[in-house]
GROMACS .gro file of C-alpha atoms in nm:
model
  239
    1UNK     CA    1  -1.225  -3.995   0.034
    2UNK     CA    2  -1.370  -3.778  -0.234
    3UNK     CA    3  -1.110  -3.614  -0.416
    4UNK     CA    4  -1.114  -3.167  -0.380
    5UNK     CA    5  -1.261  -3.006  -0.635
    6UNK     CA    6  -1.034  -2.768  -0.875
    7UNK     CA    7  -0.867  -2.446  -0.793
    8UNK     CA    8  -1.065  -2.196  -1.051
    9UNK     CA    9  -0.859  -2.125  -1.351
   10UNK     CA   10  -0.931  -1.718  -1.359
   11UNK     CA   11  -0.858  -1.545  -1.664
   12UNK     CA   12  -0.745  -1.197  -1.664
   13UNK     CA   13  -1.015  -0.915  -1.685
   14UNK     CA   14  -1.142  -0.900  -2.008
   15UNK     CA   15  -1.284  -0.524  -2.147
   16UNK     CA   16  -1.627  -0.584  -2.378
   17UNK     CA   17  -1.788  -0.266  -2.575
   18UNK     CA   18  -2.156  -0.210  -2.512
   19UNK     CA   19  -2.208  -0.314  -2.887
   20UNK     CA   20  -2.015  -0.633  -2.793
   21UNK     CA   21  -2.235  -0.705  -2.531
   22UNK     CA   22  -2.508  -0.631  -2.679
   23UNK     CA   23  -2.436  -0.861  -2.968
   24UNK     CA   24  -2.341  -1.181  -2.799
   25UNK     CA   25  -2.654  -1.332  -2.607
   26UNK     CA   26  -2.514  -1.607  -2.399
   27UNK     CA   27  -2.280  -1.346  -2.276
   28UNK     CA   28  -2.536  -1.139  -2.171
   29UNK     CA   29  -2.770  -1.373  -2.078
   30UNK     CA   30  -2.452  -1.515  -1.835
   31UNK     CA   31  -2.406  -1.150  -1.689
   32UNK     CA   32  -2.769  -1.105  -1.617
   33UNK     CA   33  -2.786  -1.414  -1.385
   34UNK     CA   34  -2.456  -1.333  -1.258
   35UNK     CA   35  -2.564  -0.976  -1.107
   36UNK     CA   36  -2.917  -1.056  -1.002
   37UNK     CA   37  -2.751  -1.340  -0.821
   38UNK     CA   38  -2.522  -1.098  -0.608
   39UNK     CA   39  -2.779  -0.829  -0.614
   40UNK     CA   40  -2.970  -1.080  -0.399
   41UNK     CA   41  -2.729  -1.216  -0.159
   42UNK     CA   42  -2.663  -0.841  -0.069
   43UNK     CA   43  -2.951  -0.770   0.071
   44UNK     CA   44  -2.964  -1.098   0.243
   45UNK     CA   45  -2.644  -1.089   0.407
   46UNK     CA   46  -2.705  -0.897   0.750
   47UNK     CA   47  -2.915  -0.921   1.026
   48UNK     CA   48  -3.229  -0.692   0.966
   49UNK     CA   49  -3.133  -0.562   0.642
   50UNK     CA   50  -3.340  -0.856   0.449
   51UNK     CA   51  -3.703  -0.778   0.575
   52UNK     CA   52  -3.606  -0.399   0.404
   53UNK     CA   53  -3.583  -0.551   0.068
   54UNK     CA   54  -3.794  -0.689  -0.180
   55UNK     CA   55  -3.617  -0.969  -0.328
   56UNK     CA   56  -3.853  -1.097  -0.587
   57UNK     CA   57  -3.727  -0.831  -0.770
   58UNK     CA   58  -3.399  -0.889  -0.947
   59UNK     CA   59  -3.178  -0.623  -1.063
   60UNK     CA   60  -3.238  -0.668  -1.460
   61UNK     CA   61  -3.553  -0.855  -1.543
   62UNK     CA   62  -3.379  -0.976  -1.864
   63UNK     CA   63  -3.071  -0.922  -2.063
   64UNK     CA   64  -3.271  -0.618  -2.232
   65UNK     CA   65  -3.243  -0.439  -1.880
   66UNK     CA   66  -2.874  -0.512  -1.888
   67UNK     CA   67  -2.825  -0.327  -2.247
   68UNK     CA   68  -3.031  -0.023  -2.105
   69UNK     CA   69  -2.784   0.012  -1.838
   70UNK     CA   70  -2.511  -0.005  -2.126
   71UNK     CA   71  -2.724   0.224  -2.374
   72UNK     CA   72  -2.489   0.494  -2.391
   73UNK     CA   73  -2.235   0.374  -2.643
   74UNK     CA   74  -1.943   0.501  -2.463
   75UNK     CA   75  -2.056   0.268  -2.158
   76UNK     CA   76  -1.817  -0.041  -2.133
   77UNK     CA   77  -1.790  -0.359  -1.894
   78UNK     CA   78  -1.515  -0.587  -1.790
   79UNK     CA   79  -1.546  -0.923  -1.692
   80UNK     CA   80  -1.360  -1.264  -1.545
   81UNK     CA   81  -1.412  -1.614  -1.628
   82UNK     CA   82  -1.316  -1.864  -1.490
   83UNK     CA   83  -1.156  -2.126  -1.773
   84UNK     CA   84  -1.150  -2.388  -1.637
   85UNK     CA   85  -1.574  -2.424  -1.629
   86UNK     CA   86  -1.786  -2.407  -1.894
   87UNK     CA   87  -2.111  -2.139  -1.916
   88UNK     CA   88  -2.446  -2.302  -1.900
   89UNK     CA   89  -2.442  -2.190  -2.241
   90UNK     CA   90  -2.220  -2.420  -2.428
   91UNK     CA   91  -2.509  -2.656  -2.451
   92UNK     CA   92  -2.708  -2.393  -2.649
   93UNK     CA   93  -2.713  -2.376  -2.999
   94UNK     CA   94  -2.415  -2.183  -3.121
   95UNK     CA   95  -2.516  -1.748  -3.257
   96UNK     CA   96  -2.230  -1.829  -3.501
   97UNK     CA   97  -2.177  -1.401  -3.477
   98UNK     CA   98  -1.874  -1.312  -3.406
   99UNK     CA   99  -1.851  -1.001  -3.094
  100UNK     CA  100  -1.584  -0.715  -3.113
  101UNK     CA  101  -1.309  -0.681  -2.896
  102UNK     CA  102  -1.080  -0.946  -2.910
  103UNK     CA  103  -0.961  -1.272  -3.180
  104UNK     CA  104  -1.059  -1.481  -2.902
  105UNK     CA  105  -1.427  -1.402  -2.832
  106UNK     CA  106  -1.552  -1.713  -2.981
  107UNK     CA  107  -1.440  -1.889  -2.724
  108UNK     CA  108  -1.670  -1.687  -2.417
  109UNK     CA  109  -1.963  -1.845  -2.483
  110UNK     CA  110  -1.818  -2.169  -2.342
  111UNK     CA  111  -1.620  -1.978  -2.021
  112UNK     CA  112  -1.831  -1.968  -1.681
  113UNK     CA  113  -1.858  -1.549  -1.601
  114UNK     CA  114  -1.737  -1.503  -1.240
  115UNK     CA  115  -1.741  -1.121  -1.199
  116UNK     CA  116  -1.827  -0.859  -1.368
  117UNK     CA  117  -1.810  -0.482  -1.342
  118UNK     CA  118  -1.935  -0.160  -1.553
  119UNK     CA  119  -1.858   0.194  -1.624
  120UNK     CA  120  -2.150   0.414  -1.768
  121UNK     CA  121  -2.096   0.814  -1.823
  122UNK     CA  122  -2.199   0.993  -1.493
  123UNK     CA  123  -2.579   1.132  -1.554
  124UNK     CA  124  -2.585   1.263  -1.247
  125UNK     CA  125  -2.745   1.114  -0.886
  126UNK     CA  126  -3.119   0.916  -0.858
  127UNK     CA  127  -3.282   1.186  -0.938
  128UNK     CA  128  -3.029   1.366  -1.190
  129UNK     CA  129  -2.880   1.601  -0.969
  130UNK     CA  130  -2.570   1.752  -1.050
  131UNK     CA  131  -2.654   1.610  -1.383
  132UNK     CA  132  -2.536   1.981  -1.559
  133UNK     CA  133  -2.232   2.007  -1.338
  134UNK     CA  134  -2.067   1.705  -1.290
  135UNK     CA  135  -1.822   1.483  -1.494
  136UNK     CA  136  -1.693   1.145  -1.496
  137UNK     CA  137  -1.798   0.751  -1.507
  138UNK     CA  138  -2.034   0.544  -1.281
  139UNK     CA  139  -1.918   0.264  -1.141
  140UNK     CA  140  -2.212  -0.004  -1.151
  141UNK     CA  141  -2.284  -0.391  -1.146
  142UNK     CA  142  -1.976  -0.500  -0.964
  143UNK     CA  143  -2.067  -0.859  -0.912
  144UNK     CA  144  -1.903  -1.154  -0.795
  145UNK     CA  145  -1.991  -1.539  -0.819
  146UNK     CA  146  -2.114  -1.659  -0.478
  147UNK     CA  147  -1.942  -1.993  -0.509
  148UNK     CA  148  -1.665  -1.985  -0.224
  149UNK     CA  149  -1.395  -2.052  -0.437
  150UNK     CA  150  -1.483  -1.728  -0.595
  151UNK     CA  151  -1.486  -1.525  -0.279
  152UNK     CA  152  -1.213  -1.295  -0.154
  153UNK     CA  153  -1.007  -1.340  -0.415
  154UNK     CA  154  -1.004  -0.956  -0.425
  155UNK     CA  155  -1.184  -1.027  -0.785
  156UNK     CA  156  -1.418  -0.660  -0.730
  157UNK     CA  157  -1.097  -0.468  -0.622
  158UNK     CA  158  -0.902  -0.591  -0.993
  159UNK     CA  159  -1.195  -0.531  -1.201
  160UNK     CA  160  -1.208  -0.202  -0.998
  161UNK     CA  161  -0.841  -0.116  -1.082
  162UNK     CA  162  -0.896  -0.262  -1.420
  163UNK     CA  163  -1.170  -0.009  -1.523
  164UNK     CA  164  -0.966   0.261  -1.325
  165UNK     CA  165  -0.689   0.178  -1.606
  166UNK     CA  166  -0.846   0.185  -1.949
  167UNK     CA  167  -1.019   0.498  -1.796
  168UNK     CA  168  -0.746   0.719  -1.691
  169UNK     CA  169  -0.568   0.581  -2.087
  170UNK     CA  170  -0.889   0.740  -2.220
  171UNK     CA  171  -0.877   1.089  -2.034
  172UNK     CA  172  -0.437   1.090  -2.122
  173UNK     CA  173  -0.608   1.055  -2.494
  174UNK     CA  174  -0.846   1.300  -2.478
  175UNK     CA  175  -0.609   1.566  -2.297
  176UNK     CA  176  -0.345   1.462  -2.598
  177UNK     CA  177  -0.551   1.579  -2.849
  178UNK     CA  178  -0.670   1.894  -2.671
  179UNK     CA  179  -0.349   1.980  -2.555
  180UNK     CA  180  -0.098   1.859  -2.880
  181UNK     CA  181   0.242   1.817  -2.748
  182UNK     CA  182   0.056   1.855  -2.374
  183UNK     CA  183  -0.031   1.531  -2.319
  184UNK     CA  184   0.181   1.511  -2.031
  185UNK     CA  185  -0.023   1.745  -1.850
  186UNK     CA  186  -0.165   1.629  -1.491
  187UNK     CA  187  -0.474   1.471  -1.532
  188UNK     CA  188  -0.809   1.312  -1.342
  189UNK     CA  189  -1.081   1.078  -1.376
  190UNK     CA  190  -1.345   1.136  -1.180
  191UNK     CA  191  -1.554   0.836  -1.059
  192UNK     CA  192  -1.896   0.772  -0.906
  193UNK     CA  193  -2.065   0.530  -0.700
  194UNK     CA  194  -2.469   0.574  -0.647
  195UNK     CA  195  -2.537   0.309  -0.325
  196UNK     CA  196  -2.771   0.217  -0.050
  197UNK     CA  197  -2.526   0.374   0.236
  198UNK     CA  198  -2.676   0.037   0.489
  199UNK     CA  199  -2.541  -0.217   0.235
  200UNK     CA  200  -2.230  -0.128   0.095
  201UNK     CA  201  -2.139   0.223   0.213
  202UNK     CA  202  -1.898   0.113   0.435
  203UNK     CA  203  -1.731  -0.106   0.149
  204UNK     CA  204  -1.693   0.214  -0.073
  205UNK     CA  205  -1.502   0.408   0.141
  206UNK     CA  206  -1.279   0.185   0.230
  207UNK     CA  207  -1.167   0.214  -0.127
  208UNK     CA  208  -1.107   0.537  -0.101
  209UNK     CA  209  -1.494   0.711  -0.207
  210UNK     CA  210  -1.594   0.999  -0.042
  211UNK     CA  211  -1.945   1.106   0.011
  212UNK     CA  212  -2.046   1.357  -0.182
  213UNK     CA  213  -2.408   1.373  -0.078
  214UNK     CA  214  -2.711   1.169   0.037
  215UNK     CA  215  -3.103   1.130   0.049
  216UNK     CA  216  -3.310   0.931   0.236
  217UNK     CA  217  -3.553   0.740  -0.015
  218UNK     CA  218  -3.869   0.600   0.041
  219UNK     CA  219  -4.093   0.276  -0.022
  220UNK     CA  220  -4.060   0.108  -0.326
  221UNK     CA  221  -3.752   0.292  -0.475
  222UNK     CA  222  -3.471  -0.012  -0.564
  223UNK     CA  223  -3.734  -0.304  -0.377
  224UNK     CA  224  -3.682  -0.119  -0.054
  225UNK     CA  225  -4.024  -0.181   0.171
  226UNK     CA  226  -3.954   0.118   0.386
  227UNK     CA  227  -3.714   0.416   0.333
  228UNK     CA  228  -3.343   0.395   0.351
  229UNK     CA  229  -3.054   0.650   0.270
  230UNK     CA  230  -2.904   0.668  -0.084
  231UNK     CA  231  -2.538   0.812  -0.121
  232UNK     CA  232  -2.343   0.971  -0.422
  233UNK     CA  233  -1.932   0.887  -0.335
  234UNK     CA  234  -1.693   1.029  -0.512
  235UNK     CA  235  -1.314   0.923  -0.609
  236UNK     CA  236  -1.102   1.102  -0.844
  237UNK     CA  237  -0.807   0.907  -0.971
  238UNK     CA  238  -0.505   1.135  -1.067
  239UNK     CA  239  -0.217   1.093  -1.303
   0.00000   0.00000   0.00000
């Protein structure tokens, strides 16, 4: 009787810079593969949803798509590994740079990336809309492993609440220095999903996004072969 693999050994969620990314390759690299991977198995997962999609295309045709998405310096990402397996980096030859962010970052390279998730200033909807008018941060790439022992683990909802965190510590910082001695005052963070409403619109309100508005998009926008309706949601935190 073969014996059961191990439990996964997850590490907390880790917050990286966009320079930080940007400067570690197997990290990136690791990331990449991680999202296309879920990017793919999301538009597989239904009945009738796959013939919509073209899935030759991945989400980031290399880890230079990746920093694009992370181009605004501001942007930041957090991540979980899993410690107890190693990247399919730690074969590589060893960057020898070291990456901001924490004493213990030479040490990613040889932890397996099991989810990831990013938060890039809002620019506005697909086609910049509200772009003038509205604030806040884009939720993007949130990406789990497809290995069972990865799933529902709740790993998207912690990242989630993670990056809900360090952004509401940001806007009580902001509103300290604008305010002085005010830094008590009540405060939001206002946070945006941009989503094909057939895939996971349904997820997205149930944690607690409203739509704000929606399109209906046509061939060739995000792979799609035919047309299929696009949705800004909306969430403001409050504290």
């Amino acid at each position: 009787m073969s014996a059961s693999p191990p439990a996964p050994n997850l590490s907390t969620p880790k917050l990286y810079t966009s320079s930080a990314i940007k400067s570690n390759p197997y990290l990136s690299a690791q990331i990449t593969q991680l999202v296309n991977s879920a990017f793919y198995r999301s538009k597989v997962s239904s009945p009738g949803v796959e013939s919509k999609w073209d899935n030759t295309r991945p989400r980031f045709e290399s880890p230079d798509a990746l920093h694009a998405m992370l181009s605004d310096e501001r942007s930041v990402m957090a991540v979980i590994f899993d410690d107890s397996s190693s990247s399919p980096a730690t074969s590589a030859t060893e960057s020898g740079e070291e990456e901001e962010g924490g004493e213990d970052d030479e040490d990613d390279d040889e932890r397996l990336v099991v989810a990831c998730a990013a938060a890039i200033p809002w620019a506005g909807g697909w086609h910049r809309e509200g772009a003038s008018t509205e604030r806040g941060w884009e939720i993007k790439t949130i990406c789990v492993h497809g290995d069972a022992k990865y799933l529902r683990k709740g790993l998207a909802v912690q990242l989630l609440g993670f990056l809900e965190e360090y952004l509401v510590r940001l806007e009580r910082k902001a509103l300290a220095v604008k305010g002085g001695e005010g830094g008590n005052a009540e405060g939001k963070v206002t946070l945006w999903i941009l989503a094909a409403d057939c895939i996971n619109g349904v997820y997205w309100r149930k944690r607690g996004f409203e739509e704000v508005r929606r399109s209906t998009e046509g061939s060739g926008v995000w792979g799609c072969r035919t047309e299929f309706d696009m949705v800004v949601l909306k969430k403001e935190v409050r504290f």
